[in-house]
XYZ file of C-alpha atoms in Angstrom:
590
model
C 0.000 0.000 0.000
C 1.125 3.573 -0.682
C -0.067 4.849 2.641
C 2.124 4.142 5.650
C -0.601 2.204 7.456
C 1.284 -0.439 9.381
C -0.913 -0.528 12.462
C -4.307 -0.891 10.839
C -6.152 -2.418 13.775
C -5.351 0.506 16.070
C -6.104 3.060 13.367
C -9.449 1.394 12.697
C -10.216 1.884 16.386
C -9.283 5.561 16.046
C -11.695 5.834 13.148
C -14.589 4.982 15.441
C -13.611 7.735 17.856
C -13.186 10.732 15.549
C -14.248 13.987 17.125
C -14.488 17.605 16.051
C -13.565 20.600 18.128
C -13.698 24.327 17.549
C -10.949 26.900 17.208
C -9.759 27.498 20.759
C -6.894 27.041 23.145
C -8.048 23.400 23.215
C -5.775 22.971 20.212
C -2.874 23.385 22.567
C -4.024 21.463 25.627
C -6.417 18.699 24.600
C -5.890 15.563 22.614
C -6.794 16.513 19.039
C -9.654 15.192 16.949
C -9.087 11.672 15.672
C -7.022 10.680 18.723
C -8.281 8.269 21.356
C -7.633 8.702 25.075
C -4.076 8.030 26.197
C -5.172 5.063 28.317
C -5.829 3.185 25.073
C -2.707 4.356 23.252
C -0.039 3.798 25.920
C 1.541 0.903 24.053
C 4.086 0.529 21.255
C 1.317 0.005 18.708
C -0.600 2.956 20.136
C 2.399 5.264 19.730
C 2.911 4.122 16.147
C -0.765 4.746 15.397
C -0.627 8.200 16.974
C 2.328 8.990 14.724
C 0.445 7.839 11.621
C -2.478 9.990 12.735
C -0.124 12.972 12.800
C 1.030 12.299 9.254
C -2.619 12.131 8.233
C -3.165 15.706 9.421
C -0.789 16.989 6.732
C -3.710 16.921 4.299
C -5.705 19.212 6.588
C -9.435 19.440 7.196
C -10.236 22.537 5.152
C -10.183 22.454 1.350
C -9.924 26.249 1.059
C -8.858 28.250 4.109
C -6.566 25.601 5.538
C -4.950 24.882 2.174
C -2.491 22.578 3.885
C 0.410 21.091 1.934
C -0.606 22.435 -1.496
C -0.982 26.059 -0.311
C -3.134 26.757 -3.347
C -5.048 29.516 -1.580
C -2.202 31.538 -0.067
C 0.684 30.524 -2.302
C -1.031 30.594 -5.696
C -4.423 32.309 -5.400
C -2.821 35.332 -3.739
C -0.169 35.546 -6.462
C -0.052 36.136 -10.211
C -0.238 32.397 -10.918
C -3.919 31.600 -10.510
C -7.463 32.748 -9.825
C -9.916 31.342 -7.318
C -12.043 30.309 -10.277
C -15.611 29.055 -10.069
C -18.276 31.791 -9.788
C -17.990 35.264 -8.175
C -20.016 34.477 -5.051
C -18.713 30.969 -4.505
C -16.323 30.843 -1.520
C -16.522 34.617 -1.159
C -13.847 34.577 1.552
C -11.400 33.550 -1.156
C -12.221 36.804 -2.989
C -10.693 38.659 -0.039
C -7.489 36.620 -0.350
C -7.245 37.492 -4.049
C -8.004 41.181 -3.537
C -5.818 41.578 -0.435
C -8.772 42.657 1.713
C -8.627 39.814 4.213
C -9.702 40.557 7.809
C -9.136 38.814 11.160
C -12.754 37.629 11.029
C -12.112 35.583 7.890
C -13.022 31.890 8.149
C -10.006 31.202 5.968
C -7.397 32.311 8.500
C -9.361 30.477 11.183
C -9.166 27.317 9.081
C -5.430 27.668 8.565
C -4.805 28.198 12.262
C -6.959 25.213 13.187
C -5.300 22.865 10.711
C -1.759 23.899 11.643
C -2.212 23.701 15.398
C -4.378 20.615 15.164
C -1.370 18.948 13.553
C 0.968 20.354 16.205
C -1.316 18.944 18.913
C -1.189 15.488 17.372
C 2.603 15.588 17.184
C 2.834 16.613 20.831
C 0.433 13.886 21.956
C 2.544 11.325 20.114
C 5.671 12.611 21.866
C 4.020 12.609 25.285
C 2.676 9.073 24.937
C 6.062 7.935 23.643
C 7.599 9.226 26.893
C 5.037 7.293 28.947
C 5.594 4.079 27.029
C 9.368 4.383 27.432
C 8.854 4.738 31.172
C 6.742 1.566 31.249
C 7.585 -2.113 31.099
C 6.616 -2.351 27.411
C 9.295 -0.111 25.958
C 9.875 0.443 22.282
C 13.386 -0.498 21.139
C 15.682 2.504 21.737
C 16.599 2.950 18.075
C 12.995 2.963 16.933
C 11.997 5.260 19.816
C 14.502 7.856 18.612
C 13.124 7.519 15.095
C 9.571 8.063 16.326
C 10.686 11.155 18.213
C 12.473 12.348 15.082
C 9.406 11.802 12.916
C 7.107 13.536 15.399
C 9.452 16.522 15.705
C 9.776 16.700 11.925
C 5.993 16.876 11.709
C 5.750 19.406 14.531
C 8.251 21.629 12.719
C 6.395 21.206 9.427
C 3.049 22.250 10.932
C 4.622 25.313 12.534
C 6.307 26.138 9.211
C 2.920 25.982 7.500
C 1.643 28.396 10.137
C 4.465 30.896 9.759
C 4.064 31.029 5.984
C 0.691 32.666 6.588
C 1.041 34.355 10.003
C 4.045 36.602 10.605
C 4.396 35.704 14.285
C 3.327 32.395 15.800
C 3.507 30.579 19.142
C 5.772 27.526 19.032
C 3.938 24.876 21.022
C 5.872 21.985 22.518
C 4.961 19.230 24.969
C 4.164 20.053 28.593
C 7.487 18.492 29.615
C 9.413 20.715 27.198
C 7.500 23.858 28.190
C 8.025 23.270 31.907
C 6.037 25.709 34.005
C 4.571 27.525 30.976
C 1.126 26.358 29.956
C 0.694 25.801 26.186
C -2.092 28.351 25.980
C 0.210 30.954 27.568
C 2.937 30.739 24.900
C 3.000 34.106 23.082
C 3.583 34.731 19.400
C 6.670 36.892 19.719
C 8.450 35.769 16.556
C 8.226 33.567 13.454
C 9.092 30.374 15.287
C 12.268 29.719 13.318
C 14.294 28.674 16.374
C 11.839 25.917 17.243
C 11.471 24.817 13.628
C 15.221 24.569 13.154
C 15.780 22.707 16.428
C 13.075 20.127 15.741
C 14.330 19.560 12.214
C 17.903 19.171 13.434
C 16.772 16.473 15.850
C 15.087 14.753 12.925
C 18.227 15.043 10.785
C 20.329 13.532 13.573
C 18.009 10.609 14.298
C 16.174 9.625 11.120
C 17.494 7.125 8.584
C 18.295 8.012 4.978
C 15.431 5.761 3.917
C 12.601 3.688 5.375
C 12.527 0.503 3.332
C 9.023 -0.223 2.095
C 7.496 2.848 3.796
C 8.073 5.773 1.430
C 5.712 8.174 3.181
C 7.808 8.503 6.326
C 10.069 11.480 6.926
C 13.751 10.715 6.434
C 17.004 12.495 7.178
C 16.960 14.020 3.707
C 13.350 15.101 3.996
C 14.270 16.948 7.201
C 17.280 18.502 5.465
C 15.075 19.686 2.589
C 12.537 21.303 4.938
C 15.281 22.925 6.977
C 16.972 24.200 3.810
C 13.616 25.664 2.769
C 13.327 27.343 6.168
C 16.797 28.844 5.728
C 15.947 30.032 2.203
C 12.913 31.835 3.637
C 15.194 33.615 6.101
C 17.888 34.461 3.564
C 20.357 32.211 5.397
C 22.015 30.990 2.239
C 25.222 29.635 3.776
C 23.269 27.409 6.168
C 21.008 26.216 3.362
C 24.022 25.457 1.174
C 25.398 22.850 3.569
C 22.122 20.941 3.648
C 21.500 21.193 -0.089
C 25.012 19.967 -0.887
C 24.510 16.944 1.358
C 21.252 16.053 -0.404
C 22.872 16.454 -3.833
C 26.053 14.569 -2.948
C 24.781 11.826 -0.673
C 21.011 11.575 -1.026
C 20.941 9.409 -4.143
C 18.166 11.477 -5.739
C 17.936 12.416 -9.413
C 15.457 13.978 -11.792
C 12.987 11.614 -13.407
C 13.094 11.564 -17.208
C 9.612 12.959 -17.755
C 8.231 16.042 -16.018
C 4.723 14.673 -15.473
C 6.088 11.619 -13.678
C 6.070 13.991 -10.701
C 2.280 14.203 -10.939
C 1.188 10.804 -12.222
C -0.367 8.248 -9.865
C 1.611 5.411 -11.466
C 5.024 6.989 -10.854
C 4.713 8.057 -7.216
C 7.567 7.840 -4.688
C 10.086 7.916 -7.526
C 13.796 8.757 -7.529
C 13.087 12.505 -7.574
C 10.785 12.485 -4.555
C 12.356 13.588 -1.262
C 9.153 13.896 0.746
C 5.783 12.908 -0.598
C 2.451 13.260 1.179
C 0.673 9.968 0.645
C -2.904 9.559 -0.535
C -5.003 6.534 -1.380
C -8.534 5.364 -2.022
C -10.109 2.000 -1.307
C -13.606 0.634 -1.789
C -14.552 1.843 1.691
C -12.345 4.830 2.496
C -10.455 7.797 1.147
C -7.212 9.340 2.372
C -6.783 12.187 -0.063
C -5.460 15.677 -0.488
C -8.255 18.108 0.234
C -7.518 19.890 -3.035
C -8.329 17.163 -5.588
C -12.054 17.520 -6.201
C -12.405 21.312 -5.902
C -9.897 21.936 -8.696
C -11.329 19.403 -11.145
C -13.561 20.452 -14.008
C -17.215 20.735 -13.057
C -18.352 19.993 -16.590
C -17.196 17.631 -19.292
C -15.752 14.129 -19.513
C -13.092 14.774 -16.888
C -15.322 16.392 -14.273
C -15.492 13.499 -11.762
C -17.869 15.762 -9.833
C -15.331 18.582 -9.598
C -16.154 22.111 -8.497
C -14.227 24.149 -11.056
C -11.897 26.098 -8.746
C -8.225 27.044 -9.165
C -7.840 28.439 -12.654
C -4.395 29.513 -13.960
C -4.007 33.150 -14.943
C -3.350 34.552 -18.392
C -0.168 36.008 -16.900
C 1.045 32.526 -16.032
C 0.184 31.191 -19.467
C 2.204 33.955 -21.115
C 5.180 33.282 -18.847
C 5.709 29.968 -20.656
C 6.555 31.601 -23.982
C 10.157 31.305 -25.123
C 12.344 33.195 -27.555
C 13.779 31.832 -30.785
C 16.627 30.421 -28.682
C 14.203 28.277 -26.661
C 14.916 30.234 -23.479
C 12.452 32.077 -21.213
C 11.698 35.713 -21.930
C 12.839 37.023 -18.566
C 11.518 40.566 -18.975
C 7.696 40.436 -18.814
C 7.517 43.672 -20.837
C 9.030 41.837 -23.801
C 6.468 39.025 -23.820
C 3.738 39.193 -26.423
C 0.052 38.749 -25.672
C -0.868 35.152 -26.439
C -4.150 34.157 -28.048
C -6.817 32.966 -25.613
C -10.446 31.926 -25.846
C -11.767 34.171 -23.087
C -15.319 35.139 -24.042
C -15.579 32.516 -26.769
C -18.003 29.607 -26.841
C -16.736 26.155 -27.711
C -18.615 26.292 -31.002
C -16.986 29.541 -32.107
C -13.783 29.629 -34.102
C -10.549 29.899 -32.158
C -7.003 29.109 -33.232
C -4.593 28.541 -30.322
C -1.336 30.433 -30.321
C 1.418 29.183 -32.625
C 4.059 30.852 -30.435
C 6.901 28.686 -29.192
C 6.189 27.523 -25.652
C 8.021 25.722 -22.880
C 6.542 22.175 -22.946
C 5.753 22.339 -19.226
C 2.878 24.676 -20.084
C 0.595 21.861 -21.223
C 1.473 19.608 -18.298
C 0.410 22.509 -16.032
C -2.454 24.361 -17.735
C -5.546 22.797 -19.280
C -6.506 24.834 -22.350
C -8.640 24.690 -25.447
C -7.383 22.551 -28.326
C -4.991 20.461 -26.196
C -5.519 16.958 -24.805
C -6.485 16.882 -21.143
C -4.653 13.900 -19.629
C -6.303 11.419 -21.978
C -9.854 12.642 -21.261
C -10.079 14.261 -24.692
C -9.249 17.495 -26.474
C -10.235 20.376 -24.229
C -13.144 22.273 -25.840
C -12.725 25.435 -23.803
C -15.861 27.074 -22.420
C -17.991 23.916 -22.436
C -15.776 22.492 -19.682
C -15.317 25.727 -17.715
C -17.697 26.453 -14.853
C -17.921 30.229 -15.299
C -15.388 31.676 -17.692
C -16.017 35.419 -17.067
C -14.845 35.033 -13.457
C -12.213 32.314 -13.627
C -10.901 32.584 -17.133
C -10.542 29.879 -19.810
C -7.976 27.598 -18.132
C -7.849 24.838 -15.513
C -5.005 23.133 -13.677
C -3.687 19.688 -14.607
C -1.307 18.653 -11.841
C -3.963 17.582 -9.324
C -6.187 15.649 -11.722
C -5.491 12.022 -12.554
C -5.053 10.739 -16.082
C -7.978 8.940 -17.608
C -6.078 5.645 -17.557
C -5.518 6.156 -13.803
C -9.217 6.422 -12.996
C -9.287 2.746 -12.043
C -6.803 3.464 -9.257
C -9.457 5.577 -7.516
C -11.471 2.797 -5.985
C -13.786 5.076 -4.023
C -16.572 6.896 -5.864
C -16.005 9.034 -8.957
C -12.407 9.980 -8.248
C -13.416 13.385 -6.814
C -11.102 12.698 -3.870
C -8.496 10.911 -5.911
C -5.565 8.975 -4.535
C -2.874 11.160 -6.030
C 0.124 11.842 -3.796
C 1.577 15.325 -3.408
C 5.314 15.723 -3.928
C 5.994 18.259 -1.210
C 9.757 18.268 -1.760
C 11.551 16.888 -4.772
C 15.047 17.011 -6.208
C 14.177 19.862 -8.576
C 13.525 22.078 -5.529
C 16.989 21.274 -4.234
C 18.714 21.991 -7.555
C 17.047 25.360 -8.003
C 17.590 26.385 -4.372
C 21.249 25.451 -4.778
C 21.403 27.562 -7.927
C 19.859 30.445 -6.004
C 22.418 30.085 -3.214
C 25.255 30.178 -5.753
C 23.815 33.320 -7.335
C 23.513 35.023 -3.958
C 27.132 34.133 -3.189
C 28.087 35.906 -6.409
C 31.187 35.768 -8.571
C 31.706 34.304 -12.023
C 32.378 30.766 -10.785
C 29.189 30.672 -8.734
C 27.094 32.098 -11.558
C 28.441 29.345 -13.795
C 27.618 26.776 -11.123
C 24.069 28.124 -10.955
C 23.743 27.887 -14.734
C 24.602 24.197 -14.502
C 21.985 23.473 -11.848
C 19.290 25.361 -13.745
C 20.212 23.570 -16.944
C 19.667 20.190 -15.289
C 16.045 21.162 -14.743
C 15.706 22.680 -18.211
C 17.257 19.653 -19.883
C 14.540 17.440 -18.417
C 11.901 19.751 -19.888
C 13.763 19.681 -23.212
C 14.213 15.921 -23.510
C 11.150 14.585 -21.674
C 7.783 13.662 -23.092
C 5.539 16.444 -24.351
C 1.753 16.486 -24.645
C 0.813 14.864 -27.933
C -2.195 15.374 -30.205
C -2.143 18.193 -32.738
C -5.724 19.376 -33.092
C -6.563 20.731 -36.540
C -10.207 21.615 -35.936
C -11.023 24.625 -33.817
C -14.797 24.898 -34.045
C -17.392 22.620 -32.439
C -14.690 20.819 -30.482
C -17.295 18.605 -28.886
C -17.777 16.837 -32.220
C -14.162 16.021 -33.048
C -13.443 12.952 -35.131
C -10.299 10.837 -35.194
C -9.208 12.682 -38.322
C -9.257 16.017 -36.476
C -6.375 15.130 -34.120
C -2.954 13.787 -35.081
C -1.610 12.016 -32.005
C 1.759 11.440 -33.668
C 2.512 15.156 -33.399
C 3.029 17.453 -30.378
C -0.049 19.364 -29.296
C 1.666 22.749 -29.679
C 4.866 24.417 -30.818
C 7.139 23.360 -27.967
C 10.724 24.435 -27.502
C 13.073 24.397 -24.527
C 16.839 24.792 -24.527
C 19.577 25.039 -21.920
C 21.362 28.301 -21.196
C 24.622 28.234 -23.218
C 28.024 29.239 -21.895
C 28.373 32.994 -21.852
C 24.650 33.730 -21.984
C 23.814 37.266 -20.786
C 21.464 35.832 -18.131
C 24.556 34.760 -16.187
C 26.725 37.790 -16.847
C 25.669 39.420 -13.573
C 24.055 38.530 -10.287
C 20.991 40.661 -11.072
C 20.334 38.898 -14.375
C 20.997 35.457 -12.912
C 18.411 36.135 -10.217
C 15.839 36.695 -12.945
C 16.779 33.378 -14.573
C 16.497 31.241 -11.444
C 13.320 32.967 -10.287
C 11.654 32.412 -13.639
C 12.718 28.763 -13.585
C 11.070 28.370 -10.181
C 7.845 29.701 -11.646
C 7.888 27.460 -14.713
C 8.872 24.301 -12.847
C 6.499 24.680 -9.877
C 3.602 26.683 -11.327
C 0.295 26.120 -9.458
C 2.114 24.245 -6.665
C 1.510 26.859 -3.974
C 4.983 28.424 -3.882
C 4.681 31.574 -5.957
C 3.478 34.154 -3.406
C 5.887 32.939 -0.738
C 8.764 33.058 -3.239
C 7.885 36.603 -4.303
C 7.796 37.618 -0.656
C 11.148 36.070 0.255
C 12.740 37.615 -2.837
C 11.455 41.034 -1.771
C 9.647 41.654 -5.064
C 6.038 40.851 -4.150
C 4.833 44.460 -4.329
C 6.514 45.124 -7.653
C 5.269 41.936 -9.321
C 1.738 41.889 -7.912
C 1.102 45.580 -8.616
C 2.104 45.057 -12.240
C 0.003 41.904 -12.384
C -3.141 43.670 -11.129
C -2.740 46.406 -13.737
C -2.409 43.807 -16.476
C -5.083 41.392 -15.303
C -7.880 43.952 -15.163
C -7.536 44.253 -18.936
C -8.261 40.507 -19.175
C -11.063 40.198 -16.602
C -12.523 42.881 -14.319
C -12.329 41.033 -10.994
C -9.229 42.795 -9.623
C -10.446 46.288 -10.491
C -9.680 48.487 -7.490
C -7.451 45.886 -5.813
C -4.298 47.246 -4.181
C -1.382 45.239 -2.804
C 0.001 46.914 0.325
C 3.519 45.612 0.942
C 3.377 46.507 4.641
C 0.101 44.748 5.405
C -0.454 42.141 2.730
C 2.803 40.216 3.046
C 1.151 38.127 5.799
C -2.409 37.410 6.875
C -4.009 38.403 10.198
C -4.363 36.049 13.129
C -7.967 34.849 13.528
C -9.919 37.185 15.782
C -11.638 34.436 17.741
C -8.242 33.000 18.694
C -7.110 36.414 19.906
C -10.297 36.690 21.957
C -9.680 33.302 23.572
C -6.037 34.072 24.387
C -6.281 37.701 25.376
C -3.006 39.190 26.494
C -1.078 36.234 25.091
C -1.391 36.442 21.314
C -0.698 39.722 19.554
C -2.226 40.722 16.241
C -0.043 41.748 13.316
C 0.320 45.508 13.736
C -0.728 45.998 10.092
C -4.246 44.875 11.033
């Protein structure tokens, strides 16, 4: 099984005792939902089951406001990569995220807080019960006990990291033993929590194995190194990140898979590129899935699977995939041309897709008219889009399963599919290492960065592209076999490596543009974009320009203003502040 469900009998017992609880200090002091009383779990099997229950929380409870793991709401919807999609009034709280008008009363920030600290609570319960078991006569073997502690602290750090991406200052909640005389609900949010995150991850690095044989979903030493490197990148601590990234590259045994979409296919999960992968599965009786799957699927058409039609890529993102005659990205957005789109066109009206040369990753990322949608058929445009005037003419591809993978979704229509999420993969490491080299500066380091970036670009150049050249652009719902040539690429794809002496690596400033653009192309719609813009210090510049451009494409962002002082983070939920008066402090911008 993909899922790391070794202790099924205990977990089945947990399933009968699921409970819900509201946003309160109970997150910090009570056993979290889905956890049975400690009298039942004080055994080796109970500790293992508690740990698995903590992993399970990585998917979150909230499909929108929590946005755990995928960060599609805060990382993509708040950036220039994607729109909320669907219809204007659907999930209206998301409109506030997109327009940078979010308030402390938002159910979205409440959902994020709940999901993050619910996960923290589970990790702490696992650690506390582990201590009790080790003090009993039924001890876990010392080596495995250290691994369990390492896994739990990895998870605790990860949940806090997910909190600090959204909230500028957070409380770092540990076990009662670790906190000593301080009650969990009295821990203030005085900083970003980096010290606790780094310490927990270092414990994981020191005590976790390089690999768990037969259990790919567990955190490993290299997974902890990747998360810690990411934490350092967010703080601009490039030298510290460099050490971890070099160890992963030199000793981790990871490499890029040959084909880009192997990082998103259900049949190629836990592959040689995957460093940490959040597991998902479906059976005839249960689903353990990312909360994102169904909402971002088409609502209409052959591939709908009951989807809701959210999460639609922006025209700005689509145009970022265009390349020059040399097959390289056009790094200056002002030099990109407007690409043809079918906004405002019915599926029966004539439309000829752009003939411009495009990076092949575009059609593994964006579902668009005239191009095959993962084997479900040639996308007809508007007929498959829920409400084009609000969400635009595109949909995402990375979270939907291929048609020939539908049989792997044993539960229902596939709405909650069993597709894993590659949280950290080798491509992240290569591009972070390139970024570190660029920040170090000097000709040798810029050349080193060019090499790392080219590894990622070479995969895009040599890997499989979407096939199926469509030659009929009206009434796409009535295509015949003769209208599509599946021996030819679906579009005019081109991708080349940066050659020696290219101007993009003649200076640190230009090289920054190259690596930042590669991040966008490689990880588009994966919930990183806003956080990357923020850590690069260019969020205001990029988003302001994006708003001005996007209102010429659709009116939704008319009047929207990005305020760099306030909108770089979201407010703490008001009801949490009310419950912990005098302890938690609101972001001064709110």
